[in-house]
């Protein structure tokens, strides 16, 4: 293990990330409409312990305290998401001013603390009214998303520089519509593929809408996977190609290369009837990006299988194996920092015109315990330390990375896992809503401070 803080270039952005439904609470206040996550979490059996985001971290009311925590951390930027159903309770039509007012206050609070806001327009909380009309299976949702993007950008665009259209559309399309582990909990093959296409189209419409109001930096946050084959048998290598198609190339090929993935016929066979595609779509989807956001947690190894292991309606004949003889986080994810470097270098090699990269999420869920009023989360510190060194290695290999956002500022509602997984560098006691910075918060704060003083000293000497 390399010790000490990795050294990043001057101007490198350090940030922290959250998402609306995971922290805000206030699910029925000030005119917010229901989202698919309200419906899903209120359905018995869908989330661990029946957890919902009704209250979550109560960030809607406690945002000044949370911004003060960000200020204490010294981050340059804060990534949060706007909840579509707060802004448009039905997903279309008139704006709910009170909903937009909340984000207006949050942005002002951040700026007053010297922190740049980085806004995600969609972090999985589709207005339920749109799901009732077909959700991401239907094309009109992509058009409504473009209109919503305009509303938000018109209101916040004078103060927000960095925008992400979608967060992890892979999860929206395939975990939401094919596996059913996430809202809306569907199990559909063609429906999920149509959802993937319409999410891409929604992204394209939003890019146009953002640019039309003068947005400076527009990107998308993808959870690209570093995928390895379990062996070099022909069958496992073919499984690797299919997994690359499903996890990565569905997004990267249209976004970065202006084409649909090469191996899609071999990957989904009859499911891909293409009925949802129209001429001209690739042009809308492939609008140039100012940056690519990447969320990274762990590598995946795949093997060929005939068994429907993941019980997904998009069954590509692949099962995951776990050859990593390393520590696993409480999510069950192996900790393999080198795979972070490999993902980034591999991506740059495949797409030489890759736009600048921001790491928009990275972090670990650990079994934290409170001791004498604090949390000594040595595993999380070591995860962050090792992944930041791995990131630095990718940059040394020539990948243009401009910033890093830790996931997450706060412990929060971890989707289907409810409150069982703690990703925060600040602990949240859900009974009292008390926030307690962990050792990882102090470690990250010190890293940022040492980065700043190093570069300030260098400037003094030049
Ligand atoms: C990502 C999500 C984020 C969080 C982390 C752990 O897939 O974007 O909201 O749940 O995983």
Short mmCIF file of C-alpha atoms and ligand atoms in Angstrom, two decimals:
data_model
loop_
_atom_site.label_atom_id
_atom_site.label_comp_id
_atom_site.label_asym_id
_atom_site.label_seq_id
_atom_site.Cartn_x
_atom_site.Cartn_y
_atom_site.Cartn_z
CA UNK A 1 0.00 0.00 0.00
CA UNK A 2 1.22 3.48 -0.85
CA UNK A 3 1.12 5.75 2.14
CA UNK A 4 0.44 9.46 2.41
CA UNK A 5 -1.93 11.60 0.44
CA UNK A 6 -1.81 11.20 -3.32
CA UNK A 7 -0.81 14.41 -5.03
CA UNK A 8 -3.28 15.89 -7.50
CA UNK A 9 -2.65 18.72 -9.96
CA UNK A 10 -3.62 22.29 -9.08
CA UNK A 11 -7.24 23.04 -9.89
CA UNK A 12 -8.32 19.44 -9.29
CA UNK A 13 -11.86 19.45 -7.83
CA UNK A 14 -12.61 17.70 -4.57
CA UNK A 15 -16.25 17.13 -3.79
CA UNK A 16 -18.89 15.10 -2.03
CA UNK A 17 -22.08 13.64 -3.49
CA UNK A 18 -25.64 12.81 -2.44
CA UNK A 19 -28.97 12.24 -4.19
CA UNK A 20 -32.41 13.71 -3.54
CA UNK A 21 -34.50 10.70 -2.60
CA UNK A 22 -31.72 9.24 -0.48
CA UNK A 23 -31.47 12.23 1.87
CA UNK A 24 -34.24 14.80 1.48
CA UNK A 25 -37.28 13.27 3.18
CA UNK A 26 -40.26 15.71 3.13
CA UNK A 27 -41.77 13.42 0.54
CA UNK A 28 -45.19 15.06 0.57
CA UNK A 29 -44.30 18.65 1.43
CA UNK A 30 -44.68 21.87 -0.50
CA UNK A 31 -46.47 20.29 -3.40
CA UNK A 32 -44.01 17.49 -4.21
CA UNK A 33 -45.68 14.76 -6.25
CA UNK A 34 -45.05 11.04 -5.69
CA UNK A 35 -42.17 9.37 -7.49
CA UNK A 36 -41.70 5.74 -8.45
CA UNK A 37 -39.48 5.36 -5.39
CA UNK A 38 -42.30 6.46 -3.07
CA UNK A 39 -44.59 3.88 -4.63
CA UNK A 40 -41.94 1.18 -4.60
CA UNK A 41 -40.73 1.75 -1.03
CA UNK A 42 -44.31 1.90 0.23
CA UNK A 43 -45.01 -1.50 -1.32
CA UNK A 44 -44.45 -4.24 1.26
CA UNK A 45 -41.45 -6.46 0.63
CA UNK A 46 -39.61 -4.16 -1.76
CA UNK A 47 -37.01 -2.62 0.54
CA UNK A 48 -35.01 -3.98 3.50
CA UNK A 49 -37.14 -3.63 6.61
CA UNK A 50 -39.80 -1.78 4.63
CA UNK A 51 -37.62 1.34 4.67
CA UNK A 52 -38.81 4.42 2.79
CA UNK A 53 -37.36 7.83 1.99
CA UNK A 54 -40.26 9.61 3.71
CA UNK A 55 -37.90 11.22 6.21
CA UNK A 56 -34.44 9.89 5.25
CA UNK A 57 -31.88 12.42 6.54
CA UNK A 58 -34.46 15.21 6.67
CA UNK A 59 -32.08 17.20 4.51
CA UNK A 60 -35.00 19.21 3.11
CA UNK A 61 -35.19 20.97 6.47
CA UNK A 62 -31.62 20.52 7.66
CA UNK A 63 -29.72 21.60 4.55
CA UNK A 64 -28.02 24.55 6.30
CA UNK A 65 -26.42 22.14 8.77
CA UNK A 66 -25.36 19.85 5.91
CA UNK A 67 -23.86 22.73 3.95
CA UNK A 68 -21.95 23.70 7.11
CA UNK A 69 -20.54 20.16 7.18
CA UNK A 70 -19.44 20.54 3.56
CA UNK A 71 -17.80 23.83 4.40
CA UNK A 72 -15.95 22.24 7.30
CA UNK A 73 -14.76 19.56 4.91
CA UNK A 74 -13.37 22.19 2.57
CA UNK A 75 -14.76 20.71 -0.65
CA UNK A 76 -14.75 22.75 -3.84
CA UNK A 77 -18.00 21.30 -5.09
CA UNK A 78 -21.12 19.47 -3.93
CA UNK A 79 -23.02 17.09 -6.18
CA UNK A 80 -26.72 16.74 -5.38
CA UNK A 81 -29.78 15.85 -7.40
CA UNK A 82 -32.96 17.75 -8.10
CA UNK A 83 -36.12 15.72 -7.54
CA UNK A 84 -38.22 15.96 -10.70
CA UNK A 85 -41.51 15.47 -8.77
CA UNK A 86 -40.71 18.48 -6.57
CA UNK A 87 -40.34 20.66 -9.63
CA UNK A 88 -43.16 19.12 -11.69
CA UNK A 89 -45.39 16.98 -9.48
CA UNK A 90 -46.81 15.17 -12.53
CA UNK A 91 -43.61 15.24 -14.54
CA UNK A 92 -45.06 17.70 -17.05
CA UNK A 93 -46.96 20.91 -17.10
CA UNK A 94 -46.60 23.84 -14.74
CA UNK A 95 -43.75 24.25 -12.36
CA UNK A 96 -44.21 23.88 -8.62
CA UNK A 97 -42.48 27.04 -7.47
CA UNK A 98 -42.06 25.89 -3.89
CA UNK A 99 -40.16 22.85 -5.08
CA UNK A 100 -37.76 24.90 -7.15
CA UNK A 101 -37.42 27.37 -4.27
CA UNK A 102 -35.83 24.65 -2.17
CA UNK A 103 -33.02 24.13 -4.69
CA UNK A 104 -32.68 27.87 -5.07
CA UNK A 105 -32.06 28.21 -1.33
CA UNK A 106 -29.66 25.26 -1.35
CA UNK A 107 -27.64 26.72 -4.22
CA UNK A 108 -27.40 30.09 -2.48
CA UNK A 109 -26.35 28.46 0.77
CA UNK A 110 -23.61 26.55 -1.07
CA UNK A 111 -22.32 29.60 -2.87
CA UNK A 112 -22.24 31.57 0.37
CA UNK A 113 -20.06 28.76 1.77
CA UNK A 114 -17.72 29.00 -1.22
CA UNK A 115 -18.87 25.65 -2.69
CA UNK A 116 -19.79 25.14 -6.36
CA UNK A 117 -23.03 23.27 -6.92
CA UNK A 118 -22.96 20.31 -9.34
CA UNK A 119 -26.50 19.28 -10.20
CA UNK A 120 -27.82 15.90 -11.32
CA UNK A 121 -31.23 16.26 -12.95
CA UNK A 122 -32.31 12.65 -12.59
CA UNK A 123 -31.20 10.32 -9.83
CA UNK A 124 -33.94 7.68 -10.30
CA UNK A 125 -37.01 9.44 -8.92
CA UNK A 126 -39.35 9.48 -11.91
CA UNK A 127 -42.70 11.18 -11.21
CA UNK A 128 -45.21 8.38 -10.67
CA UNK A 129 -47.65 10.11 -13.02
CA UNK A 130 -45.20 9.52 -15.87
CA UNK A 131 -44.69 5.89 -14.90
CA UNK A 132 -48.45 5.54 -15.12
CA UNK A 133 -48.21 6.64 -18.75
CA UNK A 134 -45.50 4.06 -19.50
CA UNK A 135 -42.46 5.53 -17.76
CA UNK A 136 -39.13 5.09 -19.49
CA UNK A 137 -40.65 2.49 -21.80
CA UNK A 138 -42.23 5.29 -23.79
CA UNK A 139 -40.67 8.00 -25.87
CA UNK A 140 -42.67 10.93 -24.56
CA UNK A 141 -40.91 10.60 -21.18
CA UNK A 142 -37.66 11.61 -22.87
CA UNK A 143 -39.36 14.70 -24.27
CA UNK A 144 -40.87 15.62 -20.92
CA UNK A 145 -37.42 15.28 -19.39
CA UNK A 146 -36.06 17.86 -21.83
CA UNK A 147 -38.77 20.30 -20.78
CA UNK A 148 -38.07 19.67 -17.11
CA UNK A 149 -34.34 20.26 -17.70
CA UNK A 150 -35.19 23.67 -19.19
CA UNK A 151 -37.25 24.66 -16.17
CA UNK A 152 -34.50 23.81 -13.72
CA UNK A 153 -31.74 25.39 -15.78
CA UNK A 154 -33.71 28.58 -16.30
CA UNK A 155 -34.03 28.96 -12.56
CA UNK A 156 -30.61 27.77 -11.36
CA UNK A 157 -28.44 28.22 -14.45
CA UNK A 158 -27.16 31.64 -13.42
CA UNK A 159 -25.44 30.01 -10.41
CA UNK A 160 -24.87 26.37 -11.34
CA UNK A 161 -21.90 25.63 -13.59
CA UNK A 162 -21.78 21.84 -13.68
CA UNK A 163 -24.71 19.67 -14.76
CA UNK A 164 -25.31 15.96 -15.04
CA UNK A 165 -28.39 14.87 -16.95
CA UNK A 166 -28.80 11.31 -15.61
CA UNK A 167 -27.27 9.23 -12.87
CA UNK A 168 -26.49 5.61 -13.77
CA UNK A 169 -29.10 5.01 -16.47
CA UNK A 170 -27.99 1.35 -16.34
CA UNK A 171 -29.73 1.02 -12.98
CA UNK A 172 -32.84 2.90 -14.12
CA UNK A 173 -33.25 0.70 -17.18
CA UNK A 174 -32.01 -2.72 -16.15
CA UNK A 175 -32.28 -2.84 -12.36
CA UNK A 176 -35.63 -0.99 -12.52
CA UNK A 177 -37.30 -2.55 -15.57
CA UNK A 178 -35.58 -5.95 -16.06
CA UNK A 179 -34.50 -7.18 -12.62
CA UNK A 180 -37.19 -5.37 -10.69
CA UNK A 181 -34.93 -4.81 -7.68
CA UNK A 182 -35.40 -1.06 -8.04
CA UNK A 183 -38.42 1.08 -8.82
CA UNK A 184 -40.65 0.63 -10.71
CA UNK A 185 -39.97 -3.06 -10.00
CA UNK A 186 -40.73 -4.33 -13.52
CA UNK A 187 -39.48 -7.55 -15.14
CA UNK A 188 -39.54 -6.88 -18.83
CA UNK A 189 -37.08 -7.63 -21.60
CA UNK A 190 -38.01 -5.35 -24.46
CA UNK A 191 -39.41 -2.81 -21.98
CA UNK A 192 -36.01 -2.51 -20.31
CA UNK A 193 -34.21 -2.10 -23.64
CA UNK A 194 -36.71 0.55 -24.68
CA UNK A 195 -36.12 2.25 -21.32
CA UNK A 196 -32.38 2.29 -21.96
CA UNK A 197 -32.93 3.92 -25.34
CA UNK A 198 -35.37 6.51 -24.02
CA UNK A 199 -33.01 7.38 -21.16
CA UNK A 200 -30.29 8.07 -23.71
CA UNK A 201 -32.71 10.17 -25.71
CA UNK A 202 -33.76 12.03 -22.54
CA UNK A 203 -30.11 12.78 -21.93
CA UNK A 204 -29.78 14.18 -25.45
CA UNK A 205 -32.85 16.40 -25.08
CA UNK A 206 -31.58 17.66 -21.72
CA UNK A 207 -28.14 18.48 -23.14
CA UNK A 208 -29.82 20.68 -25.75
CA UNK A 209 -32.06 22.31 -23.17
CA UNK A 210 -29.13 23.03 -20.86
CA UNK A 211 -27.00 24.47 -23.63
CA UNK A 212 -29.90 26.63 -24.79
CA UNK A 213 -29.85 28.45 -21.46
CA UNK A 214 -26.09 28.79 -21.50
CA UNK A 215 -24.98 25.92 -19.25
CA UNK A 216 -21.19 25.78 -19.26
CA UNK A 217 -20.36 22.20 -18.28
CA UNK A 218 -22.76 19.43 -19.24
CA UNK A 219 -22.19 15.73 -18.64
CA UNK A 220 -23.77 12.47 -17.49
CA UNK A 221 -22.85 10.12 -14.61
CA UNK A 222 -22.41 6.49 -15.70
CA UNK A 223 -21.61 3.47 -13.57
CA UNK A 224 -19.16 1.93 -15.99
CA UNK A 225 -17.90 -1.44 -14.91
CA UNK A 226 -14.44 -2.91 -15.04
CA UNK A 227 -15.41 -6.39 -16.23
CA UNK A 228 -13.09 -9.37 -16.35
CA UNK A 229 -13.64 -12.88 -17.72
CA UNK A 230 -13.50 -15.78 -15.29
CA UNK A 231 -11.21 -17.68 -17.69
CA UNK A 232 -9.86 -17.31 -21.20
CA UNK A 233 -12.13 -19.99 -22.59
CA UNK A 234 -13.99 -18.95 -25.73
CA UNK A 235 -17.29 -19.23 -23.85
CA UNK A 236 -16.20 -16.93 -21.02
CA UNK A 237 -14.69 -14.43 -23.43
CA UNK A 238 -17.98 -14.33 -25.34
CA UNK A 239 -19.76 -13.83 -21.99
CA UNK A 240 -17.40 -10.93 -21.31
CA UNK A 241 -18.40 -9.32 -24.64
CA UNK A 242 -22.10 -9.63 -23.76
CA UNK A 243 -21.56 -8.19 -20.30
CA UNK A 244 -19.53 -5.30 -21.77
CA UNK A 245 -22.43 -4.63 -24.12
CA UNK A 246 -25.07 -4.66 -21.39
CA UNK A 247 -23.18 -2.74 -18.72
CA UNK A 248 -21.01 -0.34 -20.64
CA UNK A 249 -21.44 -0.15 -24.39
CA UNK A 250 -25.19 0.46 -24.35
CA UNK A 251 -24.17 3.88 -23.02
CA UNK A 252 -20.65 4.56 -24.22
CA UNK A 253 -21.14 3.64 -27.88
CA UNK A 254 -24.06 6.03 -28.59
CA UNK A 255 -22.67 8.73 -26.28
CA UNK A 256 -19.02 8.63 -27.29
CA UNK A 257 -18.92 6.97 -30.69
CA UNK A 258 -22.27 7.85 -32.26
CA UNK A 259 -23.33 4.25 -32.87
CA UNK A 260 -25.22 1.40 -31.25
CA UNK A 261 -23.13 -1.38 -29.68
CA UNK A 262 -21.58 -3.78 -32.13
CA UNK A 263 -22.49 -6.98 -30.31
CA UNK A 264 -26.05 -6.20 -29.45
CA UNK A 265 -27.60 -8.88 -31.64
CA UNK A 266 -25.49 -11.54 -29.92
CA UNK A 267 -26.29 -10.02 -26.54
CA UNK A 268 -30.07 -9.73 -26.56
CA UNK A 269 -31.21 -11.63 -29.57
CA UNK A 270 -34.94 -11.31 -30.10
CA UNK A 271 -35.50 -8.89 -27.24
CA UNK A 272 -34.00 -6.07 -29.25
CA UNK A 273 -36.76 -5.50 -31.73
CA UNK A 274 -35.54 -1.93 -32.27
CA UNK A 275 -39.14 -0.68 -32.48
CA UNK A 276 -38.30 2.17 -30.14
CA UNK A 277 -35.50 3.58 -32.31
CA UNK A 278 -35.99 6.28 -34.90
CA UNK A 279 -33.74 7.81 -37.49
CA UNK A 280 -32.02 10.82 -36.05
CA UNK A 281 -31.96 9.52 -32.48
CA UNK A 282 -28.23 8.91 -32.51
CA UNK A 283 -27.67 12.52 -33.48
CA UNK A 284 -29.65 13.71 -30.46
CA UNK A 285 -27.99 11.25 -28.06
CA UNK A 286 -24.47 11.91 -29.29
CA UNK A 287 -24.44 15.66 -28.59
CA UNK A 288 -20.92 16.41 -27.40
CA UNK A 289 -20.24 16.19 -23.68
CA UNK A 290 -18.12 18.64 -21.70
CA UNK A 291 -17.23 15.87 -19.30
CA UNK A 292 -18.00 12.27 -18.50
CA UNK A 293 -18.99 11.44 -14.91
CA UNK A 294 -17.99 7.98 -13.72
CA UNK A 295 -19.28 6.28 -10.59
CA UNK A 296 -16.97 3.48 -9.52
CA UNK A 297 -17.13 1.01 -6.63
CA UNK A 298 -15.85 -2.45 -7.61
CA UNK A 299 -14.89 -4.75 -10.48
CA UNK A 300 -17.04 -7.57 -11.84
CA UNK A 301 -15.92 -10.98 -13.10
CA UNK A 302 -18.20 -12.92 -15.41
CA UNK A 303 -18.54 -16.48 -16.67
CA UNK A 304 -20.74 -18.01 -19.32
CA UNK A 305 -23.83 -19.78 -18.03
CA UNK A 306 -27.00 -21.31 -19.36
CA UNK A 307 -28.81 -20.77 -16.06
CA UNK A 308 -30.89 -17.65 -15.47
CA UNK A 309 -28.87 -16.75 -12.39
CA UNK A 310 -29.76 -13.11 -11.89
CA UNK A 311 -33.40 -13.67 -12.71
CA UNK A 312 -33.42 -10.69 -14.98
CA UNK A 313 -35.79 -10.40 -17.90
CA UNK A 314 -32.73 -9.37 -19.91
CA UNK A 315 -30.85 -12.63 -19.50
CA UNK A 316 -27.56 -12.51 -21.35
CA UNK A 317 -26.28 -15.91 -20.23
CA UNK A 318 -23.72 -14.52 -17.82
CA UNK A 319 -23.10 -15.17 -14.16
CA UNK A 320 -20.87 -13.26 -11.81
CA UNK A 321 -18.07 -15.01 -10.01
CA UNK A 322 -15.94 -13.65 -7.22
CA UNK A 323 -12.29 -14.63 -7.59
CA UNK A 324 -11.14 -11.64 -5.54
CA UNK A 325 -9.43 -12.86 -2.42
CA UNK A 326 -9.77 -9.44 -0.83
CA UNK A 327 -11.84 -7.67 1.75
CA UNK A 328 -15.50 -7.04 0.85
CA UNK A 329 -17.57 -4.10 2.00
CA UNK A 330 -20.93 -4.63 3.71
CA UNK A 331 -22.53 -4.39 0.24
CA UNK A 332 -20.60 -7.61 -0.49
CA UNK A 333 -18.44 -5.74 -2.99
CA UNK A 334 -14.77 -6.72 -3.34
CA UNK A 335 -12.23 -3.97 -2.71
CA UNK A 336 -9.88 -3.96 -5.73
CA UNK A 337 -8.39 -0.49 -6.29
CA UNK A 338 -6.26 -1.52 -9.30
CA UNK A 339 -9.48 -2.17 -11.21
CA UNK A 340 -10.29 1.54 -10.93
CA UNK A 341 -7.05 2.42 -12.75
CA UNK A 342 -7.71 -0.29 -15.34
CA UNK A 343 -11.25 0.88 -16.03
CA UNK A 344 -10.11 4.45 -16.69
CA UNK A 345 -7.10 3.55 -18.79
CA UNK A 346 -9.13 0.99 -20.78
CA UNK A 347 -11.84 3.54 -21.48
CA UNK A 348 -9.37 6.13 -22.71
CA UNK A 349 -7.74 3.51 -24.96
CA UNK A 350 -11.07 2.54 -26.44
CA UNK A 351 -12.31 6.12 -26.89
CA UNK A 352 -9.32 8.31 -27.69
CA UNK A 353 -11.59 11.39 -27.87
CA UNK A 354 -12.84 10.77 -24.34
CA UNK A 355 -13.96 14.05 -22.76
CA UNK A 356 -12.45 15.07 -19.41
CA UNK A 357 -13.57 12.77 -16.62
CA UNK A 358 -15.01 13.54 -13.21
CA UNK A 359 -15.35 10.71 -10.73
CA UNK A 360 -18.88 11.50 -9.64
CA UNK A 361 -19.12 8.75 -6.99
CA UNK A 362 -16.71 6.48 -5.13
CA UNK A 363 -16.89 5.22 -1.58
CA UNK A 364 -17.65 2.24 0.64
CA UNK A 365 -20.33 0.92 2.96
CA UNK A 366 -18.92 -0.29 6.25
CA UNK A 367 -20.18 -1.68 9.54
CA UNK A 368 -19.53 1.52 11.48
CA UNK A 369 -19.77 1.61 15.22
CA UNK A 370 -20.05 4.67 17.41
CA UNK A 371 -17.37 4.85 20.10
CA UNK A 372 -17.25 7.71 22.53
CA UNK A 373 -19.25 9.92 20.22
CA UNK A 374 -17.32 9.28 17.04
CA UNK A 375 -16.76 6.63 14.37
CA UNK A 376 -13.30 5.19 13.70
CA UNK A 377 -13.98 3.94 10.19
CA UNK A 378 -10.48 2.77 9.30
CA UNK A 379 -11.77 0.52 6.48
CA UNK A 380 -13.46 3.43 4.74
CA UNK A 381 -10.34 5.57 5.11
CA UNK A 382 -8.26 2.81 3.58
CA UNK A 383 -10.77 2.33 0.74
CA UNK A 384 -10.68 6.04 -0.10
CA UNK A 385 -6.93 6.25 0.26
CA UNK A 386 -6.31 3.29 -2.05
CA UNK A 387 -8.86 4.41 -4.65
CA UNK A 388 -7.49 7.94 -4.75
CA UNK A 389 -4.02 6.48 -5.35
CA UNK A 390 -5.48 4.26 -8.09
CA UNK A 391 -7.09 7.33 -9.62
CA UNK A 392 -3.79 9.17 -9.52
CA UNK A 393 -2.18 6.22 -11.30
CA UNK A 394 -4.74 6.50 -14.11
CA UNK A 395 -3.95 10.19 -14.42
CA UNK A 396 -0.25 9.44 -14.58
CA UNK A 397 -1.07 7.06 -17.42
CA UNK A 398 -2.59 10.03 -19.25
CA UNK A 399 -6.31 9.90 -18.41
CA UNK A 400 -7.65 13.44 -18.09
CA UNK A 401 -9.46 13.40 -14.72
CA UNK A 402 -10.57 16.75 -13.35
CA UNK A 403 -12.21 15.91 -10.05
CA UNK A 404 -13.48 13.40 -7.51
CA UNK A 405 -16.70 13.30 -5.50
CA UNK A 406 -16.83 10.97 -2.52
CA UNK A 407 -20.01 8.95 -2.04
CA UNK A 408 -21.40 10.03 0.27
CA UNK A 409 -21.50 13.05 2.50
CA UNK A 410 -24.12 11.40 4.72
CA UNK A 411 -25.29 7.93 5.60
CA UNK A 412 -28.55 7.64 3.67
CA UNK A 413 -31.36 5.56 2.18
CA UNK A 414 -29.48 2.97 0.14
CA UNK A 415 -32.37 2.11 -2.22
CA UNK A 416 -33.60 -1.50 -1.87
CA UNK A 417 -31.14 -1.99 0.99
CA UNK A 418 -32.89 0.71 3.00
CA UNK A 419 -30.87 2.01 5.93
CA UNK A 420 -28.76 -1.14 6.35
CA UNK A 421 -25.79 0.26 4.40
CA UNK A 422 -23.78 3.22 5.63
CA UNK A 423 -21.77 5.02 2.94
CA UNK A 424 -21.42 8.38 4.69
CA UNK A 425 -18.28 10.13 5.85
CA UNK A 426 -20.75 11.68 8.29
CA UNK A 427 -22.85 9.36 10.41
CA UNK A 428 -26.57 9.98 10.63
CA UNK A 429 -28.54 8.77 13.63
CA UNK A 430 -31.94 8.26 12.02
CA UNK A 431 -33.74 8.45 15.36
CA UNK A 432 -32.45 11.90 16.32
CA UNK A 433 -31.09 13.10 12.94
CA UNK A 434 -27.84 13.88 14.67
CA UNK A 435 -24.85 14.15 12.32
CA UNK A 436 -21.45 12.90 13.51
CA UNK A 437 -18.38 13.32 11.30
CA UNK A 438 -16.41 10.07 11.07
CA UNK A 439 -12.63 9.62 10.88
CA UNK A 440 -13.01 9.45 7.09
CA UNK A 441 -14.47 12.97 7.12
CA UNK A 442 -11.39 14.23 8.96
CA UNK A 443 -9.08 12.26 6.66
CA UNK A 444 -10.69 13.69 3.52
CA UNK A 445 -10.67 17.20 5.03
CA UNK A 446 -6.94 16.88 5.73
CA UNK A 447 -6.26 15.56 2.25
CA UNK A 448 -8.01 18.57 0.70
CA UNK A 449 -6.19 20.98 3.03
CA UNK A 450 -2.82 19.42 2.28
CA UNK A 451 -3.53 19.58 -1.48
CA UNK A 452 -4.33 23.29 -1.15
CA UNK A 453 -1.33 24.18 0.97
CA UNK A 454 1.03 22.19 -1.24
CA UNK A 455 -0.05 24.13 -4.33
CA UNK A 456 -0.13 27.45 -2.48
CA UNK A 457 3.48 26.88 -1.35
CA UNK A 458 4.51 25.99 -4.89
CA UNK A 459 2.97 29.20 -6.18
CA UNK A 460 4.77 31.24 -3.50
CA UNK A 461 8.07 29.77 -4.63
CA UNK A 462 7.53 30.36 -8.31
C1 LIG B 1 -24.83 4.10 -6.91
C2 LIG B 1 -25.92 5.14 -6.81
C3 LIG B 1 -25.92 5.89 -5.51
C4 LIG B 1 -25.58 5.00 -4.34
C5 LIG B 1 -24.32 4.22 -4.61
C6 LIG B 1 -23.89 3.35 -3.47
O1 LIG B 1 -25.25 3.08 -7.76
O2 LIG B 1 -25.80 6.07 -7.85
O3 LIG B 1 -27.16 6.53 -5.38
O4 LIG B 1 -26.66 4.21 -4.02
O5 LIG B 1 -24.49 3.44 -5.76
#
